[in-house]
Amino acid sequence: MKLMIINGPNLNLLGVREPGIYGSSSMESCLRQLRETYGDRVDIEYYQSNHEGDIIDTLHRAGMSGEYAGIVLNAGAYTHTSLAIADAISAIRTPVVEVHISNVHAREAIRHTSLISPVCRGVIAGFGLDSYRLGVEALIHG
Ligand code: DQA
């Protein structure tokens, strides 16, 4: 089975960006661990962009290809603002799990609203980089 992990804006800085909130591990080490754990069963592809349109294009490409059993999406701050990303998720049939490293509900009020939650299969937030593993588990188990 093939899964895609998509990270949105500023998540290329994981490990150095606000370590008190997002931890000090990089996405590369998270991906290495995920591939070590699931590599024999799951092909995990990764894409990161700071640009809304590129994230939408990638959702379309992955979703329309029929190649992926699911998508783990951390849309970063676009979670709270992007109706366009919500529409892209609605447009594809591939299930999308929304993930957040931090517990967005324990943070500023603006982060309590997600425009994408209603069109995602489910939401995982607050478990640090382990949120991605939980997202992968959710898609494996279905
Ligand atoms: C985030 C939470 C968002 O509010 C924030 O803008 C991010 C990261 C998280 O993973 O906790 O960039 O999605």
Coordinates of C-alpha atoms and ligand atoms in Angstrom, one line a residue, residues 8-11 17 21-22 74-80 99-104 107 111 126 132, ligand 1:
G8 CA 2.3 22.7 4.6
P9 CA 4.0 26.0 5.3
N10 CA 6.9 26.3 7.8
L11 CA 7.0 22.6 8.4
R17 CA 11.3 26.2 14.5
I21 CA 6.0 23.8 20.6
Y22 CA 7.1 21.6 17.8
N74 CA -0.5 18.7 8.1
A75 CA -1.6 21.9 6.4
G76 CA 0.1 24.1 9.0
A77 CA -1.5 27.5 9.2
Y78 CA -3.5 26.9 6.0
T79 CA -5.6 24.6 8.2
H80 CA -7.2 27.7 9.7
V99 CA -2.7 15.9 11.7
H100 CA -1.1 18.5 13.9
I101 CA 2.1 18.2 16.0
S102 CA 0.8 20.6 18.7
N103 CA -2.6 20.5 20.4
V104 CA -4.1 23.3 18.4
R107 CA -3.4 27.3 21.8
R111 CA -6.0 27.8 15.9
G126 CA -1.1 17.1 20.1
Y132 CA 2.2 11.4 11.9
Ligands
DQA1 C1 0.4 23.0 13.2 C2 -0.5 23.9 14.0 C3 -0.8 25.2 13.1 O1 -1.7 26.0 13.9 C4 0.4 25.9 12.8 O2 0.2 27.1 12.0 C5 1.5 25.1 12.2 C6 1.7 23.7 12.7 C7 0.9 21.8 14.0 O3 1.3 20.8 13.4 O4 0.8 21.8 15.3 O5 2.2 25.5 11.3 O6 -0.3 22.5 12.1

